[in-house]
mmCIF file of C-alpha atoms and ligand atoms in Angstrom:
data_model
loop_
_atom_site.group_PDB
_atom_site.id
_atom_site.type_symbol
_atom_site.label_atom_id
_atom_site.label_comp_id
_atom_site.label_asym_id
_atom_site.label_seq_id
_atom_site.Cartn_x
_atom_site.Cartn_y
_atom_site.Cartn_z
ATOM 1 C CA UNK A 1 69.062 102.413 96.262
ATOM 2 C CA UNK A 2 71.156 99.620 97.958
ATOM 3 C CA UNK A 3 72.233 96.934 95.376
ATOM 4 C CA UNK A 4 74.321 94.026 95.732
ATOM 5 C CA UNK A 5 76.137 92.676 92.917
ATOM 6 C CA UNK A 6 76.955 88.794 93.360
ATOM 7 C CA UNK A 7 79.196 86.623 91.907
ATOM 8 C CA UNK A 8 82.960 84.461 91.758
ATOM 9 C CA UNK A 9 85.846 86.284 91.394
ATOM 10 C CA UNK A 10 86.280 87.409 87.993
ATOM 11 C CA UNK A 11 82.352 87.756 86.806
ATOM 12 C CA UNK A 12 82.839 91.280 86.001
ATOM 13 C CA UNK A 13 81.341 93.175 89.409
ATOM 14 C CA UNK A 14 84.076 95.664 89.145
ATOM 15 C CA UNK A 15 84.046 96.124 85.838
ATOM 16 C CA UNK A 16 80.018 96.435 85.840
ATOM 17 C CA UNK A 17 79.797 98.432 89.107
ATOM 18 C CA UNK A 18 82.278 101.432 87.636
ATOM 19 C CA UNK A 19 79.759 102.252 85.179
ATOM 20 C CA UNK A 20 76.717 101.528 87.353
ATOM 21 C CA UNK A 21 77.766 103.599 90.239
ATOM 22 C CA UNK A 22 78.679 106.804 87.644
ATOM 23 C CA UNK A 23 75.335 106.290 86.116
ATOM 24 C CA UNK A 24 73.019 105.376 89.220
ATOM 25 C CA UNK A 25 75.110 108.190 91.115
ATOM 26 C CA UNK A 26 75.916 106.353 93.969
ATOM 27 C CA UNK A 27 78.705 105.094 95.598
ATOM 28 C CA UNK A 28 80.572 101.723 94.837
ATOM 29 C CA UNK A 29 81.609 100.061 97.856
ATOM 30 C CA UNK A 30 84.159 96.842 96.948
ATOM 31 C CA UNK A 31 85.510 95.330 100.296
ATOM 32 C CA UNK A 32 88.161 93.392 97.964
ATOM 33 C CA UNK A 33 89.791 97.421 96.942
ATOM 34 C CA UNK A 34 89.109 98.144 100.368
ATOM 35 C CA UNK A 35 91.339 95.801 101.608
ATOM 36 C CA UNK A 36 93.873 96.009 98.651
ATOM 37 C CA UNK A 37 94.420 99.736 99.821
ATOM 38 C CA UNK A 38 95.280 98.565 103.636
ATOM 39 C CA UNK A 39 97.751 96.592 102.477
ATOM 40 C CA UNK A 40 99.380 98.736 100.241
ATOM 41 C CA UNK A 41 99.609 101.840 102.918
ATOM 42 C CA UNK A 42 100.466 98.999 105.462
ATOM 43 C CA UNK A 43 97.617 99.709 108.067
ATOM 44 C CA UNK A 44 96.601 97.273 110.903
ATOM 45 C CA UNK A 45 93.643 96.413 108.526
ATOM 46 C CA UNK A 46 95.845 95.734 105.736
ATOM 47 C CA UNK A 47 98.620 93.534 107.869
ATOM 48 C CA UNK A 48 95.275 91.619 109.332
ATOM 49 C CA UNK A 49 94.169 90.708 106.223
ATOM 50 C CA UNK A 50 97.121 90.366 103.454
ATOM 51 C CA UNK A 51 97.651 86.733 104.351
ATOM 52 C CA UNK A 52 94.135 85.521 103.471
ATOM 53 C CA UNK A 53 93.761 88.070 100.424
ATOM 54 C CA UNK A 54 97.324 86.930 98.656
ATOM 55 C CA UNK A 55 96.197 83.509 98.933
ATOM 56 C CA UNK A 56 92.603 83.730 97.716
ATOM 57 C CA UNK A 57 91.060 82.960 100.897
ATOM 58 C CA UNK A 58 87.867 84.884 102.821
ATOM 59 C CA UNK A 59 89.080 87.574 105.111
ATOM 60 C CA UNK A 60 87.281 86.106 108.562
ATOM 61 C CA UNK A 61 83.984 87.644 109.124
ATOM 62 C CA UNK A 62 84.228 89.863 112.189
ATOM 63 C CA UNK A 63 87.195 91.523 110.323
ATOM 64 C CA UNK A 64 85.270 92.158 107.189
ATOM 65 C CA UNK A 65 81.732 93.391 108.596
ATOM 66 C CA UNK A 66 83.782 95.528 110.810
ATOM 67 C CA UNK A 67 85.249 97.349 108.066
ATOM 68 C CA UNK A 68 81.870 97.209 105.920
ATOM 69 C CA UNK A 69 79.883 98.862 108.431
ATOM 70 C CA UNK A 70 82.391 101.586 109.162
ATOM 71 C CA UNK A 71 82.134 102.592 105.425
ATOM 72 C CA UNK A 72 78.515 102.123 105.392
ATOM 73 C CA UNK A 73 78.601 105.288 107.554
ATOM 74 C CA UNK A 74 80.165 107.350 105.667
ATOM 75 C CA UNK A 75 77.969 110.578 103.738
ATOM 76 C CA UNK A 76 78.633 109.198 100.451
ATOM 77 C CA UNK A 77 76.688 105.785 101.817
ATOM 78 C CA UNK A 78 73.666 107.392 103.246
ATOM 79 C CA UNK A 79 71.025 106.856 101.137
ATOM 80 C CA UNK A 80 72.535 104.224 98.601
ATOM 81 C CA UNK A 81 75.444 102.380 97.071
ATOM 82 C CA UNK A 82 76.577 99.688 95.046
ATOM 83 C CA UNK A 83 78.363 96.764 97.297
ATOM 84 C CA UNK A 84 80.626 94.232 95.157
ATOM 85 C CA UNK A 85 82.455 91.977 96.610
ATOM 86 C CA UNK A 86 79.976 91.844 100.262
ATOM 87 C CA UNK A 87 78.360 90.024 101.393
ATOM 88 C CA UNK A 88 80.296 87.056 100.448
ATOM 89 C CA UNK A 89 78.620 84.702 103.336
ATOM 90 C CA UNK A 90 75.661 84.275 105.447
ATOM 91 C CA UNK A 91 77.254 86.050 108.134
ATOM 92 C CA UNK A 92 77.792 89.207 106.198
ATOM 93 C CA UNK A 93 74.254 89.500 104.652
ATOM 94 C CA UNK A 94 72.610 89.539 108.212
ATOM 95 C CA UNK A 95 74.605 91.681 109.241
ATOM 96 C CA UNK A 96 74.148 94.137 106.531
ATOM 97 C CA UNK A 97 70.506 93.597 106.559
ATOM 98 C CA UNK A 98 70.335 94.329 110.430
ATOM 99 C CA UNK A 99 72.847 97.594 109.750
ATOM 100 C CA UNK A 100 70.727 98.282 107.180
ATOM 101 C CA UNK A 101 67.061 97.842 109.009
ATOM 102 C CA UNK A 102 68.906 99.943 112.276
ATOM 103 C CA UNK A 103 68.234 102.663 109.711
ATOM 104 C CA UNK A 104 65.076 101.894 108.444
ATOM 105 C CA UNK A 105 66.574 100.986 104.810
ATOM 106 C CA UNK A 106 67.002 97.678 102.967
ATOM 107 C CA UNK A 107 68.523 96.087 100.104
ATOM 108 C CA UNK A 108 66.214 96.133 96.772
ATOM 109 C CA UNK A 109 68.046 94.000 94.730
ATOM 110 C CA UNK A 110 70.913 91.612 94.818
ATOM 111 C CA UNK A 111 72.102 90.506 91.158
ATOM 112 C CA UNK A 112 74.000 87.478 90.280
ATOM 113 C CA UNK A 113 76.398 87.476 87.316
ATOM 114 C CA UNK A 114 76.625 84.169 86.087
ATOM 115 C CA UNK A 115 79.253 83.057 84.333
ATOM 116 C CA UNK A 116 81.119 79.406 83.669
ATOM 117 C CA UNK A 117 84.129 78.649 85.984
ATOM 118 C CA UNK A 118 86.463 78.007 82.520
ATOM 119 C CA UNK A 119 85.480 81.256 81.670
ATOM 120 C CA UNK A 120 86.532 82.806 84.981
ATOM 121 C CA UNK A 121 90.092 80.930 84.939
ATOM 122 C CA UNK A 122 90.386 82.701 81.332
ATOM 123 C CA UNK A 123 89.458 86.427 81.835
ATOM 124 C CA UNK A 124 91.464 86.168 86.023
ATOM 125 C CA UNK A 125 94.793 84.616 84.180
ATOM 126 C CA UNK A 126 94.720 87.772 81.479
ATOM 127 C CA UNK A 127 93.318 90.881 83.709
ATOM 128 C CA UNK A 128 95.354 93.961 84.024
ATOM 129 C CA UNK A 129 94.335 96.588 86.813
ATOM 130 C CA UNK A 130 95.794 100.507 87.120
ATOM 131 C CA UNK A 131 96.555 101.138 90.752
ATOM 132 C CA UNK A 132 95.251 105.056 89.940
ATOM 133 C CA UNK A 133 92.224 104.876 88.924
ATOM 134 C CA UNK A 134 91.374 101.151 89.342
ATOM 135 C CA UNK A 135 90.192 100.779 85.659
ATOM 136 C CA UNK A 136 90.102 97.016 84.327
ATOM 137 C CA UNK A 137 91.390 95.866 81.574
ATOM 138 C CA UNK A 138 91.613 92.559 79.797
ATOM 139 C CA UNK A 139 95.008 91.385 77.667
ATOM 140 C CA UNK A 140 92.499 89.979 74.417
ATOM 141 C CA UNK A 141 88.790 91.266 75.618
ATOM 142 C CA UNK A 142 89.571 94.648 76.862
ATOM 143 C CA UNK A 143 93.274 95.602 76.326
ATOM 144 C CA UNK A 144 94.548 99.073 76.679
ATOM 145 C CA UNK A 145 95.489 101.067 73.466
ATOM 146 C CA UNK A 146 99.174 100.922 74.826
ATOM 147 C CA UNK A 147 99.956 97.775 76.011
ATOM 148 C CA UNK A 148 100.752 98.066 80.461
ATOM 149 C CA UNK A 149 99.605 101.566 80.277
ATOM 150 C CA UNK A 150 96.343 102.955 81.347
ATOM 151 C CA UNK A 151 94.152 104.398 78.986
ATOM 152 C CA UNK A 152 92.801 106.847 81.150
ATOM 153 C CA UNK A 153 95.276 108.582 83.441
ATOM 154 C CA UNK A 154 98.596 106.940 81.961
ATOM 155 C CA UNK A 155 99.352 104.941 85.167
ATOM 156 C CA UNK A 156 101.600 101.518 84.563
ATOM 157 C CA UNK A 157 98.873 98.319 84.941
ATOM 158 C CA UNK A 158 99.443 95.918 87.341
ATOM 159 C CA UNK A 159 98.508 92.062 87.756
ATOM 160 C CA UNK A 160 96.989 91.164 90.658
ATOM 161 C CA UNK A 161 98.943 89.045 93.286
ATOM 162 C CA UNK A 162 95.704 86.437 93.711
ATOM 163 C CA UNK A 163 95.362 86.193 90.026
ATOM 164 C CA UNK A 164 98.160 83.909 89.602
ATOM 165 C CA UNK A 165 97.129 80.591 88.568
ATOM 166 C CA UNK A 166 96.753 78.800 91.773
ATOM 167 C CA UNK A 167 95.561 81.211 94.073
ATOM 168 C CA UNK A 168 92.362 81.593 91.033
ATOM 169 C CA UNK A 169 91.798 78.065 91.687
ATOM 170 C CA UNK A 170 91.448 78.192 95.184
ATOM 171 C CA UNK A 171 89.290 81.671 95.067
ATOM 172 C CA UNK A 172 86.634 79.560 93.085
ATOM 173 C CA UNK A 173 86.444 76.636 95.188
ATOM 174 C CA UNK A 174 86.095 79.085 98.501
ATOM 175 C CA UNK A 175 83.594 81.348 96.764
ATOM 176 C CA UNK A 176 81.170 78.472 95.168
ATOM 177 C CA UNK A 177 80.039 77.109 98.286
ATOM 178 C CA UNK A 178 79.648 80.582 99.998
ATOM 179 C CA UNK A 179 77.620 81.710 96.932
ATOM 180 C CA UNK A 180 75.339 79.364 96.864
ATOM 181 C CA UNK A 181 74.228 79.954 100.603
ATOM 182 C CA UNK A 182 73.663 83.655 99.539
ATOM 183 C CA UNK A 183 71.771 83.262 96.055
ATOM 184 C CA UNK A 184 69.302 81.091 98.455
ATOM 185 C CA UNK A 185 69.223 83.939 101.155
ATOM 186 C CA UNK A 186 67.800 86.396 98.397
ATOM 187 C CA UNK A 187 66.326 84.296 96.722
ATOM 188 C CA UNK A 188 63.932 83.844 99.713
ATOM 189 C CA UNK A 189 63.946 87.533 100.626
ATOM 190 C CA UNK A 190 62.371 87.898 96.607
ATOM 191 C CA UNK A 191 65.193 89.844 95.874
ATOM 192 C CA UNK A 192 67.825 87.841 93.715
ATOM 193 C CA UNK A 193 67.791 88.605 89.552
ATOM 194 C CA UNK A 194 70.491 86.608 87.316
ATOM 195 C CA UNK A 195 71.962 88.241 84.473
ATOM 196 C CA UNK A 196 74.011 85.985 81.890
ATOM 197 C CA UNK A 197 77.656 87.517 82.593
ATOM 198 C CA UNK A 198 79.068 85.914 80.458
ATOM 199 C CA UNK A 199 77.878 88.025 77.250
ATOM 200 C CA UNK A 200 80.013 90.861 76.199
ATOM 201 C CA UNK A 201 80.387 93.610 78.672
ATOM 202 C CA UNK A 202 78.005 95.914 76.460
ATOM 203 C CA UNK A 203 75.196 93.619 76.739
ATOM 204 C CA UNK A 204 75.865 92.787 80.515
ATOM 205 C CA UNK A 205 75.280 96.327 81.089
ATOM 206 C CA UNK A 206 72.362 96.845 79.052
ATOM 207 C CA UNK A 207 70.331 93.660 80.891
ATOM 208 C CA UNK A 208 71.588 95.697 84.158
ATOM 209 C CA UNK A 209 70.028 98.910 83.157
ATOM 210 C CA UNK A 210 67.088 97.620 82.353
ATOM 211 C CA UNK A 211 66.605 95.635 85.509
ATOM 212 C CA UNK A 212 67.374 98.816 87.502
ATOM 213 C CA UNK A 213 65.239 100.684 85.437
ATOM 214 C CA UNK A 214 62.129 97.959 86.172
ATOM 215 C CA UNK A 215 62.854 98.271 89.874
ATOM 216 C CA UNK A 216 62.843 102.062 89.857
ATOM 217 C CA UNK A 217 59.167 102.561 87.882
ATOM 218 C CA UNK A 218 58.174 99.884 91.310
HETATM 219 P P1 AP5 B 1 87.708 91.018 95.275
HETATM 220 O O1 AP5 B 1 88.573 92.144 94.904
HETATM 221 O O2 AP5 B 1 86.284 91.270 95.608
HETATM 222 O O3 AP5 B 1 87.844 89.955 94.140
HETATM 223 P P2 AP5 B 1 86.810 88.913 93.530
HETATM 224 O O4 AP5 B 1 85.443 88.755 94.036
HETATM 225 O O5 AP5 B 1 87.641 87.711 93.572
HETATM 226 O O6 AP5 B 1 86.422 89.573 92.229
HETATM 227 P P3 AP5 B 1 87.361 90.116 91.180
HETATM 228 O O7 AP5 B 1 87.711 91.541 91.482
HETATM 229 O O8 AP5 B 1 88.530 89.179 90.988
HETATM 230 O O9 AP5 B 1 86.468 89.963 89.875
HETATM 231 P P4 AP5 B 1 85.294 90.827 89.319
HETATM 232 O O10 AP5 B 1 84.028 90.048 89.375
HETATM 233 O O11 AP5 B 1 85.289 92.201 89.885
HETATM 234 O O12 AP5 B 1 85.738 90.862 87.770
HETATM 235 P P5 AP5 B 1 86.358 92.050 86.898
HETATM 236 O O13 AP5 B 1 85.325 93.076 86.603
HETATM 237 O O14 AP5 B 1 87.675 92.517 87.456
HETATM 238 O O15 AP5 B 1 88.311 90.226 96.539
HETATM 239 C C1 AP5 B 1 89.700 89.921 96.632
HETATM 240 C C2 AP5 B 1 89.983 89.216 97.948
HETATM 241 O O16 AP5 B 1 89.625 90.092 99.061
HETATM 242 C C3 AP5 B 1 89.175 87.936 98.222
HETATM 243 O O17 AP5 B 1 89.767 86.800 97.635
HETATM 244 C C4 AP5 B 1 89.211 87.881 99.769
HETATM 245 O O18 AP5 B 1 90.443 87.430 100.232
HETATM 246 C C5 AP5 B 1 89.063 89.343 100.143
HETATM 247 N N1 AP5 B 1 87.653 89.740 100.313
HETATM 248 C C6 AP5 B 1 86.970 90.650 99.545
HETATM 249 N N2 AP5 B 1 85.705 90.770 99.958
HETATM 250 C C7 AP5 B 1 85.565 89.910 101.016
HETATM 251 C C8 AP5 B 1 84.463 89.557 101.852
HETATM 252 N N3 AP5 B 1 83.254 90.127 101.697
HETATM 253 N N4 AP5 B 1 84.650 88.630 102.822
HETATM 254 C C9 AP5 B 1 85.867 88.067 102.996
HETATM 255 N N5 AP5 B 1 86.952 88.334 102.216
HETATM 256 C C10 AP5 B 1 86.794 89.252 101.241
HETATM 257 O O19 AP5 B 1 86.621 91.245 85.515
HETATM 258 C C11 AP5 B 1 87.607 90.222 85.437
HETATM 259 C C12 AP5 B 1 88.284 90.251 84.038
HETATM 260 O O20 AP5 B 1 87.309 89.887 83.049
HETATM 261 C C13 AP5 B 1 88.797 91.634 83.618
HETATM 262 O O21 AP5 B 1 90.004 91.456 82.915
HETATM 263 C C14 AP5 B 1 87.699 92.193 82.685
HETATM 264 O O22 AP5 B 1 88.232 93.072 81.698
HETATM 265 C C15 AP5 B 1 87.139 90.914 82.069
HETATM 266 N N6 AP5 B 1 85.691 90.983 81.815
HETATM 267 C C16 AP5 B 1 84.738 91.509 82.648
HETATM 268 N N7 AP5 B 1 83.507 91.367 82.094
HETATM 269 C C17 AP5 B 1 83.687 90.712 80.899
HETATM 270 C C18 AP5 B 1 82.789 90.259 79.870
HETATM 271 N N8 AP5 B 1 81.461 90.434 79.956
HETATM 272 N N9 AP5 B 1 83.300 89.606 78.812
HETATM 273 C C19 AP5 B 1 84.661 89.419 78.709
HETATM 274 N N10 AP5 B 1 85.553 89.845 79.643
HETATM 275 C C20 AP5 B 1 85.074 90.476 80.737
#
């Protein structure tokens, strides 16, 4: 199964796709990690796009679907993943669709995560991230039982450098216009589904389980 998760920065993809991809058994492909990782061990990649990731603006295209179809060949991608964070614009979803058809395969479902933009300011400004095992946390909806320390492998959370203040800003207003664009792209293709995101992550997960589940019995 290829599914796309959709939505602005801060809807809860990551947080949804960790448990999707250990329960669905696929792999979770997040261009946003991808390119956190290049900058952090200082690759080409990683120099090519730190300027535009630090301040909350789209990596350019060729860059991007470059690096997305790379990982799309991987074993681990070969029959299904989870993509959050891509496509992010027009540009990106043809492409993917054309990788994609080269193969004889297709996306079956792309789901939106709605959620209101003074919610998004809120949950960005107070997330906490471990750079081991890339859990999420939140300071009031999802802290860790010791505060700055992960609860699963004891690594010291980070903040991320986009989620200061006015980098968040400027992610929304670059995301909103792209996103619209591609919840009319799917919407055409018959593939979009919304799911209210901004319920508590329990029941977020629960309306995604039982959309996969309806798409499955098809
Ligand atoms: P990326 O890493 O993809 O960031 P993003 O889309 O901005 O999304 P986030 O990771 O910030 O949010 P999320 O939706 O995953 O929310 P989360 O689960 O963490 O991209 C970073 C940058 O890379 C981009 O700005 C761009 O520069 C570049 N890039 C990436 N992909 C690109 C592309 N395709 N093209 C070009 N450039 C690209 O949750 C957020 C917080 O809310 C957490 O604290 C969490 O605990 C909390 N939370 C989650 N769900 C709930 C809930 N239901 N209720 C209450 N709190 C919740």
């Amino acid at each position: 199964m290829f599914l796309v998760l959709l939505g602005l920065p801060g809807a809860g993809k990551g947080t949804q796709a960790a448990f999707l991809t250990e329960r669905l058994g696929v792999a979770h492909v997040t261009t946003g990690e991808l390119f956190r990782e290049n900058i952090r061990r200082g690759t080409e990649l990683g120099e090519q796009a730190r300027p535009y990731v630090e301040s909350g603006r789209l990596v350019p295209d060729e860059i991007t679907i470059a690096m997305l179809l790379k990982r799309l060949e991987e074993p681990d991608c070969q029959r299904g993943c989870l993509l959050d964070g891509f496509p992010r614009t027009l540009a990106q979803a043809r492409a993917l669709d054309d990788a994609l058809a080269r193969r004889g395969q297709g996306i079956d479902l792309a789901i939106y995560l709605r959620v209101s933009e003074e919610e998004l300011v809120r949950r960005l400004s107070g997330r906490w991230n471990c750079p081991t095992c890339g859990a999420v946390y939140h300071e009031t909806n999802a802290p860790p039982k010791v505060p700055g320390v992960c609860d699963r492998d004891g690594s010291r959370l980070y903040q991320r450098e986009d989620d200061r203040p006015e980098v968040v800003r400027r992610r929304l207003e670059v995301n909103m216009a792209q996103l619209r664009e591609l919840l009319d792209y799917y919407q055409a293709q018959g593939k979009l589904r919304e799911v209210d995101g901004e319920q508590p992550v329990e029941k977020v997960r629960e309306e995604l389980l039982s959309l996969l589940a309806t798409t499955q019995e098809r």
